[in-house]
C-alpha cells in the first residue's frame, strides 16, 4: 500500500501554522463578539473574551509550547500588578546574580525580565535557550491554557475589581486607535459588569485560579495586590520559598528582603530613566509606552472615578460571584 511521503519538519510546521491561521479566521467569523476596550471587537472563546491577536496566540500556544518541569508561570488579570510581580519574582529568583546597587532592573524595564505568553508564543524557539527555571507571564484564564502549562507552578496575583476596572480603562483608552471612538467610563463600566473585557470576565478569571490554588496549594501561590502593598516583605519571603530559594538566615541578617522590596517599589521603578521613556515591545506587533505601566500604584483610586451606585453594583456582582468560594477581595480596601 502506498502512503504519502512525510513532509520535512519545517514544512510540516508551516502546514501546522497555516492550519492555525485558517482555524483562527474561521473562529473570528463564527464566535460571539462584543465591543472591545482597545480593539473594535472581542471574541468569546470558551467563555472568555479575547482580542483577535491573543486568540491567535492562544491557538499557537496549544500547538507549539513545550513545557519544562521546572517552569514557573505568573498569571494575572490585566492591571492587577503583573509588572510589579515580574520585578519581584525576577529579583527574588536572581538575587545572587546582581548587586542591589547595580541591578538588571536599573537598566531594563520589568517587562523584559520574562515573556508574556499571550503575545509572544510564536516563534517559541527562543524559549529553549532560557536557563531553568524559566519564568513566563500570562493573562489567560486557567481553563484556556494547555495542560502542559497548568501542570506547572503558578504565582497568581489578583486585585480588587474596582481598581482593576479604572486602571484598565485608563490604560486601554491610551492604546485605543484614534479611528475608533473613545470608550467612555460609563461604557467601560457596563462592559466590565457584564464580564466583557480583554481576558474577562474578571470574576471567572480570578475564580479559575483561586479554585485551583485550593486544590493544589503547593503549586499555586495566590496573592492579592493589596496584600503585597501592605506587607511586601512577607510576600517576598513567600515568593522566595515558592520559587525554591528560601531566604537564608544570613540573607535575612543582611536585609536582602528589604533591598528587593525597595528595588521593586512603585516609586523606585517609576523614577528610573529606563521606565520613563521609550516603548516596550511584546512580540512583533504590540508596543506600549513604558511609562504607562506605572500610573498611581495605589489602593482605592477607584474612589476618584466611580459613583456610589457603580461601587454598589460591582460589590454586589463580586459578592454574588464569589459566594461560597471562600474568596473575598472586599476586606482589602
Ligand atoms: P494603577 O493604574 O492603579 O496605578 P499590570 O502591571 O498588571 O498592568 O498592573 C498595572 C497596575 O499596577 C497599575 O495600577 C500600575 O501603576 C501598578 N504598578 C506598577 N508597578 C507597580 C509597583 N511596583 N508597585 C505597585 N503598583 C505598581
Coordinates of C-alpha atoms and ligand atoms in Angstrom, one line a residue:
X1 CA 0.0 0.0 0.0
X2 CA 1.4 3.4 -0.9
X3 CA 1.5 6.2 1.6
X4 CA 2.2 9.9 1.2
X5 CA 5.8 10.8 1.8
X6 CA 6.1 12.7 5.1
X7 CA 6.9 16.4 4.9
X8 CA 10.2 17.7 6.1
X9 CA 9.9 19.3 9.6
X10 CA 9.9 23.0 8.6
X11 CA 7.2 22.4 6.0
X12 CA 5.2 20.4 8.5
X13 CA 5.5 23.3 10.9
X14 CA 4.4 25.7 8.1
X15 CA 1.5 23.5 7.3
X16 CA 0.5 23.4 11.0
X17 CA 0.9 27.2 11.2
X18 CA -1.3 27.7 8.2
X19 CA -3.9 25.4 9.7
X20 CA -3.9 27.5 12.9
X21 CA -4.3 30.7 10.8
X22 CA -7.3 29.2 8.9
X23 CA -8.8 28.0 12.2
X24 CA -8.3 31.5 13.6
X25 CA -10.0 33.1 10.6
X26 CA -12.9 30.6 10.9
X27 CA -13.3 31.4 14.6
X28 CA -13.4 35.1 14.1
X29 CA -16.3 34.6 11.7
X30 CA -18.2 32.3 14.0
X31 CA -17.6 33.2 17.6
X32 CA -19.9 35.6 19.6
X33 CA -18.4 39.1 19.5
X34 CA -18.8 42.3 21.6
X35 CA -17.3 45.7 21.8
X36 CA -13.6 45.8 22.8
X37 CA -11.8 48.3 25.1
X38 CA -8.7 48.6 22.8
X39 CA -9.8 46.8 19.7
X40 CA -13.1 47.3 18.0
X41 CA -14.2 43.7 18.9
X42 CA -13.6 41.0 21.4
X43 CA -14.5 37.3 20.7
X44 CA -15.9 34.9 23.3
X45 CA -13.7 31.9 23.1
X46 CA -14.6 29.1 25.6
X47 CA -16.2 31.5 28.0
X48 CA -13.5 34.3 27.9
X49 CA -13.3 37.5 25.8
X50 CA -10.1 37.7 23.7
X51 CA -8.8 40.1 21.1
X52 CA -8.1 38.6 17.7
X53 CA -4.4 38.8 18.4
X54 CA -4.4 36.9 21.7
X55 CA -6.9 34.4 20.3
X56 CA -4.4 33.5 17.7
X57 CA -1.5 33.3 20.2
X58 CA -3.7 31.1 22.3
X59 CA -4.1 28.6 19.4
X60 CA -0.3 28.8 18.8
X61 CA 0.4 28.2 22.4
X62 CA -1.6 25.0 22.4
X63 CA 0.3 23.7 19.4
X64 CA 3.9 24.9 19.9
X65 CA 4.6 25.5 23.6
X66 CA 6.7 22.8 25.2
X67 CA 6.8 23.0 28.9
X68 CA 9.6 22.0 31.2
X69 CA 9.0 20.6 34.7
X70 CA 10.8 23.5 36.3
X71 CA 8.8 26.2 34.5
X72 CA 7.1 28.8 36.7
X73 CA 4.2 31.0 35.5
X74 CA 2.9 34.3 36.7
X75 CA -0.8 34.6 35.9
X76 CA -2.9 37.7 36.4
X77 CA -5.9 39.5 35.1
X78 CA -4.7 42.6 33.3
X79 CA -3.8 45.6 35.5
X80 CA -3.7 43.5 38.7
X81 CA 0.1 44.0 39.4
X82 CA 1.8 41.9 36.7
X83 CA 4.6 44.4 36.2
X84 CA 5.3 44.6 40.0
X85 CA 5.2 40.8 40.4
X86 CA 7.5 40.3 37.4
X87 CA 10.1 42.6 39.1
X88 CA 9.6 40.9 42.5
X89 CA 9.8 37.3 41.1
X90 CA 12.8 38.1 38.9
X91 CA 14.8 39.9 41.6
X92 CA 14.0 37.3 44.2
X93 CA 14.9 34.4 42.0
X94 CA 18.1 36.0 40.6
X95 CA 19.2 37.7 43.8
X96 CA 22.6 36.0 43.7
X97 CA 23.3 37.3 40.2
X98 CA 23.1 41.0 40.7
X99 CA 24.0 43.5 43.4
X100 CA 21.3 45.9 44.6
X101 CA 23.5 48.9 43.7
X102 CA 24.0 47.8 40.0
X103 CA 20.9 45.7 39.1
X104 CA 19.4 44.5 35.9
X105 CA 16.2 46.4 36.8
X106 CA 18.1 49.7 36.9
X107 CA 18.8 49.4 33.1
X108 CA 15.9 47.3 31.9
X109 CA 12.1 47.5 32.4
X110 CA 10.4 44.8 34.4
X111 CA 8.5 43.7 31.2
X112 CA 11.8 42.5 29.8
X113 CA 12.5 40.1 32.6
X114 CA 10.4 37.3 31.2
X115 CA 7.9 36.9 28.3
X116 CA 4.2 37.4 28.2
X117 CA 3.0 34.2 26.5
X118 CA -0.2 35.9 25.3
X119 CA 1.5 37.9 22.6
X120 CA 4.9 36.1 22.4
X121 CA 4.1 32.5 21.8
X122 CA 5.4 32.2 18.3
X123 CA 8.1 31.7 17.3
X124 CA 8.8 29.9 20.5
X125 CA 12.3 28.7 19.7
X126 CA 13.9 31.5 21.8
X127 CA 12.5 29.9 25.0
X128 CA 14.5 26.8 24.7
X129 CA 17.7 28.9 25.4
X130 CA 16.3 30.1 28.7
X131 CA 18.1 28.6 31.7
X132 CA 15.8 26.8 34.2
X133 CA 13.7 27.6 36.0
X134 CA 12.1 29.5 33.1
X135 CA 9.6 32.2 34.0
X136 CA 6.6 33.1 31.9
X137 CA 3.7 35.5 32.4
X138 CA 0.1 35.1 31.1
X139 CA -3.2 36.8 31.4
X140 CA -5.1 33.8 30.1
X141 CA -7.7 32.3 32.4
X142 CA -6.6 28.9 33.6
X143 CA -9.1 26.9 31.5
X144 CA -7.6 28.4 28.3
X145 CA -4.1 27.2 29.0
X146 CA -2.8 23.8 27.7
X147 CA -2.4 21.1 30.3
X148 CA 1.4 21.1 29.9
X149 CA 1.3 24.6 31.3
X150 CA -1.4 24.1 34.0
X151 CA 0.6 21.2 35.4
X152 CA 3.4 23.7 36.3
X153 CA 3.8 26.0 39.2
X154 CA 1.9 29.3 39.3
X155 CA 2.0 32.6 41.1
X156 CA -1.4 34.3 40.6
X157 CA -1.9 37.9 41.6
X158 CA -5.4 39.4 41.8
X159 CA -6.6 42.9 42.7
X160 CA -9.9 44.4 43.8
X161 CA -12.1 44.7 40.7
X162 CA -12.9 48.4 41.1
X163 CA -9.2 49.4 40.9
X164 CA -8.7 46.9 38.1
X165 CA -11.6 48.5 36.1
X166 CA -10.2 52.0 36.5
X167 CA -6.6 51.1 35.8
X168 CA -7.7 49.1 32.8
X169 CA -10.0 51.7 31.4
X170 CA -7.3 54.4 31.6
X171 CA -4.6 52.1 30.1
X172 CA -6.7 50.7 27.3
X173 CA -8.0 54.2 26.4
X174 CA -4.4 55.2 25.7
X175 CA -3.9 52.2 23.4
X176 CA -7.2 52.6 21.6
X177 CA -6.6 53.5 18.0
X178 CA -7.7 57.1 17.1
X179 CA -10.0 55.9 14.3
X180 CA -12.3 54.2 16.9
X181 CA -14.5 56.5 19.1
X182 CA -13.2 56.7 22.7
X183 CA -14.7 54.3 25.2
X184 CA -16.4 56.3 28.0
X185 CA -16.2 55.3 31.6
X186 CA -19.9 54.5 31.6
X187 CA -19.5 52.2 28.6
X188 CA -16.4 50.5 30.1
X189 CA -18.2 50.1 33.4
X190 CA -21.2 48.5 31.7
X191 CA -19.0 46.1 29.7
X192 CA -16.9 45.2 32.7
X193 CA -20.0 44.5 34.8
X194 CA -21.2 42.1 32.0
X195 CA -17.8 40.4 32.0
X196 CA -16.8 41.8 28.7
X197 CA -13.2 43.0 28.7
X198 CA -9.9 41.5 27.4
X199 CA -9.3 38.2 29.2
X200 CA -12.5 38.6 31.2
X201 CA -14.9 38.0 32.8
X202 CA -12.8 39.3 35.7
X203 CA -14.6 37.2 38.3
X204 CA -14.4 33.9 36.4
X205 CA -10.7 34.6 35.7
X206 CA -9.9 35.0 39.4
X207 CA -12.0 32.0 40.5
X208 CA -10.3 29.8 37.9
X209 CA -7.0 30.2 39.7
X210 CA -8.5 30.5 43.2
X211 CA -10.2 27.1 43.0
X212 CA -7.0 25.6 41.6
X213 CA -5.0 27.1 44.4
X214 CA -7.3 25.4 46.9
X215 CA -6.9 22.1 45.2
X216 CA -3.1 22.4 44.8
X217 CA -1.8 25.0 47.3
X218 CA 1.8 23.8 46.7
X219 CA 1.6 24.5 43.0
X220 CA -0.3 27.8 43.1
X221 CA 0.7 30.8 45.2
X222 CA -2.4 33.0 45.3
X223 CA -1.6 36.7 46.1
X224 CA -3.6 39.9 46.3
X225 CA -2.2 43.2 45.1
X226 CA -3.4 44.8 48.3
X227 CA -1.6 42.3 50.4
X228 CA 1.7 42.9 48.5
X229 CA 1.2 46.6 49.1
X230 CA 0.6 46.2 52.8
X231 CA 3.1 43.5 53.6
X232 CA 5.7 43.4 50.8
X233 CA 8.3 41.7 53.0
X234 CA 6.0 38.9 53.9
X235 CA 5.2 38.3 50.3
X236 CA 8.9 38.3 49.2
X237 CA 9.6 35.6 51.8
X238 CA 6.7 33.6 50.5
X239 CA 7.9 34.1 46.9
X240 CA 11.4 33.0 47.7
X241 CA 10.2 29.8 49.3
X242 CA 7.7 29.1 46.5
X243 CA 10.4 29.7 43.8
X244 CA 12.6 27.1 45.6
X245 CA 15.1 29.6 47.0
X246 CA 14.1 30.4 50.6
X247 CA 15.9 33.2 52.3
X248 CA 18.8 32.1 54.5
X249 CA 19.5 33.5 58.0
X250 CA 22.5 35.3 56.6
X251 CA 20.4 37.0 53.9
X252 CA 17.8 37.9 56.5
X253 CA 20.6 39.5 58.5
X254 CA 21.9 41.4 55.6
X255 CA 18.4 42.9 54.8
X256 CA 18.1 41.2 51.4
X257 CA 14.3 41.2 51.7
X258 CA 14.2 45.0 52.3
X259 CA 16.5 45.5 49.3
X260 CA 14.2 43.5 47.0
X261 CA 11.1 45.4 48.2
X262 CA 12.9 48.8 47.8
X263 CA 14.2 47.9 44.3
X264 CA 10.7 46.9 43.1
X265 CA 8.7 49.6 44.8
X266 CA 6.4 51.7 42.7
X267 CA 8.4 54.9 43.5
X268 CA 11.8 53.4 42.6
X269 CA 10.7 51.7 39.4
X270 CA 8.7 54.6 38.2
X271 CA 11.5 57.0 38.7
X272 CA 14.1 55.0 36.7
X273 CA 15.0 56.6 33.4
X274 CA 14.5 53.2 31.7
X275 CA 10.9 53.1 32.8
X276 CA 10.1 56.7 31.9
X277 CA 11.0 56.8 28.2
X278 CA 10.6 54.7 25.2
X279 CA 8.4 51.8 24.1
X280 CA 8.1 48.3 25.5
X281 CA 7.8 45.7 22.7
X282 CA 5.8 42.5 23.2
X283 CA 6.3 40.1 20.3
X284 CA 6.3 41.6 16.9
X285 CA 3.2 43.8 16.9
X286 CA 2.5 45.1 20.4
X287 CA 4.3 48.3 21.5
X288 CA 3.3 50.2 24.7
X289 CA 4.9 53.3 26.2
X290 CA 7.0 52.1 29.2
X291 CA 5.7 54.9 31.5
X292 CA 2.1 53.6 31.0
X293 CA 2.9 50.6 33.2
X294 CA 3.4 53.0 36.2
X295 CA 0.4 55.2 36.8
X296 CA -0.5 55.6 40.5
X297 CA 0.1 52.3 42.1
X298 CA -2.4 52.9 44.9
X299 CA -5.2 51.0 46.6
X300 CA -8.6 52.7 46.2
X301 CA -8.0 55.1 43.3
X302 CA -11.5 54.0 42.1
X303 CA -13.0 56.4 44.6
X304 CA -12.0 59.2 42.3
X305 CA -13.9 57.8 39.4
X306 CA -16.9 55.6 40.4
X307 CA -20.2 56.8 41.8
X308 CA -21.8 55.2 44.9
X309 CA -24.2 53.4 42.6
X310 CA -21.3 52.0 40.5
X311 CA -19.5 50.8 43.6
X312 CA -22.6 49.1 44.9
X313 CA -23.1 47.3 41.6
X314 CA -19.5 46.0 41.3
X315 CA -19.5 45.0 45.0
X316 CA -22.9 43.2 44.5
X317 CA -21.6 41.3 41.5
X318 CA -18.4 40.4 43.3
X319 CA -20.3 39.1 46.4
X320 CA -22.6 37.0 44.1
X321 CA -19.8 35.5 42.1
X322 CA -17.5 34.7 45.0
X323 CA -20.3 33.5 47.3
X324 CA -19.3 30.1 48.8
X325 CA -15.8 30.2 47.2
X326 CA -14.0 31.3 50.4
X327 CA -12.5 34.2 48.5
X328 CA -13.1 37.9 49.3
X329 CA -11.5 40.9 47.9
X330 CA -13.6 43.3 50.0
X331 CA -11.5 43.3 53.1
X332 CA -8.5 44.8 51.4
X333 CA -9.9 48.3 50.6
Ligands
LIG1 P1 -2.8 51.8 38.6 O1 -3.2 52.1 37.1 O2 -3.9 51.7 39.5 O3 -1.8 52.8 39.0 P2 -0.2 45.5 35.4 O4 1.3 45.5 35.7 O5 -0.9 44.2 35.7 O6 -0.5 46.1 34.1 O7 -0.9 46.5 36.5 C1 -0.7 47.8 36.4 C2 -1.0 48.5 37.8 O8 0.0 48.2 38.7 C3 -1.1 50.0 37.6 O9 -2.0 50.4 38.6 C4 0.3 50.4 38.0 O10 0.5 51.7 38.4 C5 0.6 49.4 39.2 N1 2.0 49.2 39.4 C6 3.0 49.0 38.5 N2 4.2 48.8 39.2 C7 3.9 48.8 40.5 C8 4.7 48.7 41.7 N3 6.0 48.5 41.6 N4 4.1 48.7 42.9 C9 2.7 48.9 43.0 N5 1.9 49.1 41.9 C10 2.5 49.0 40.7

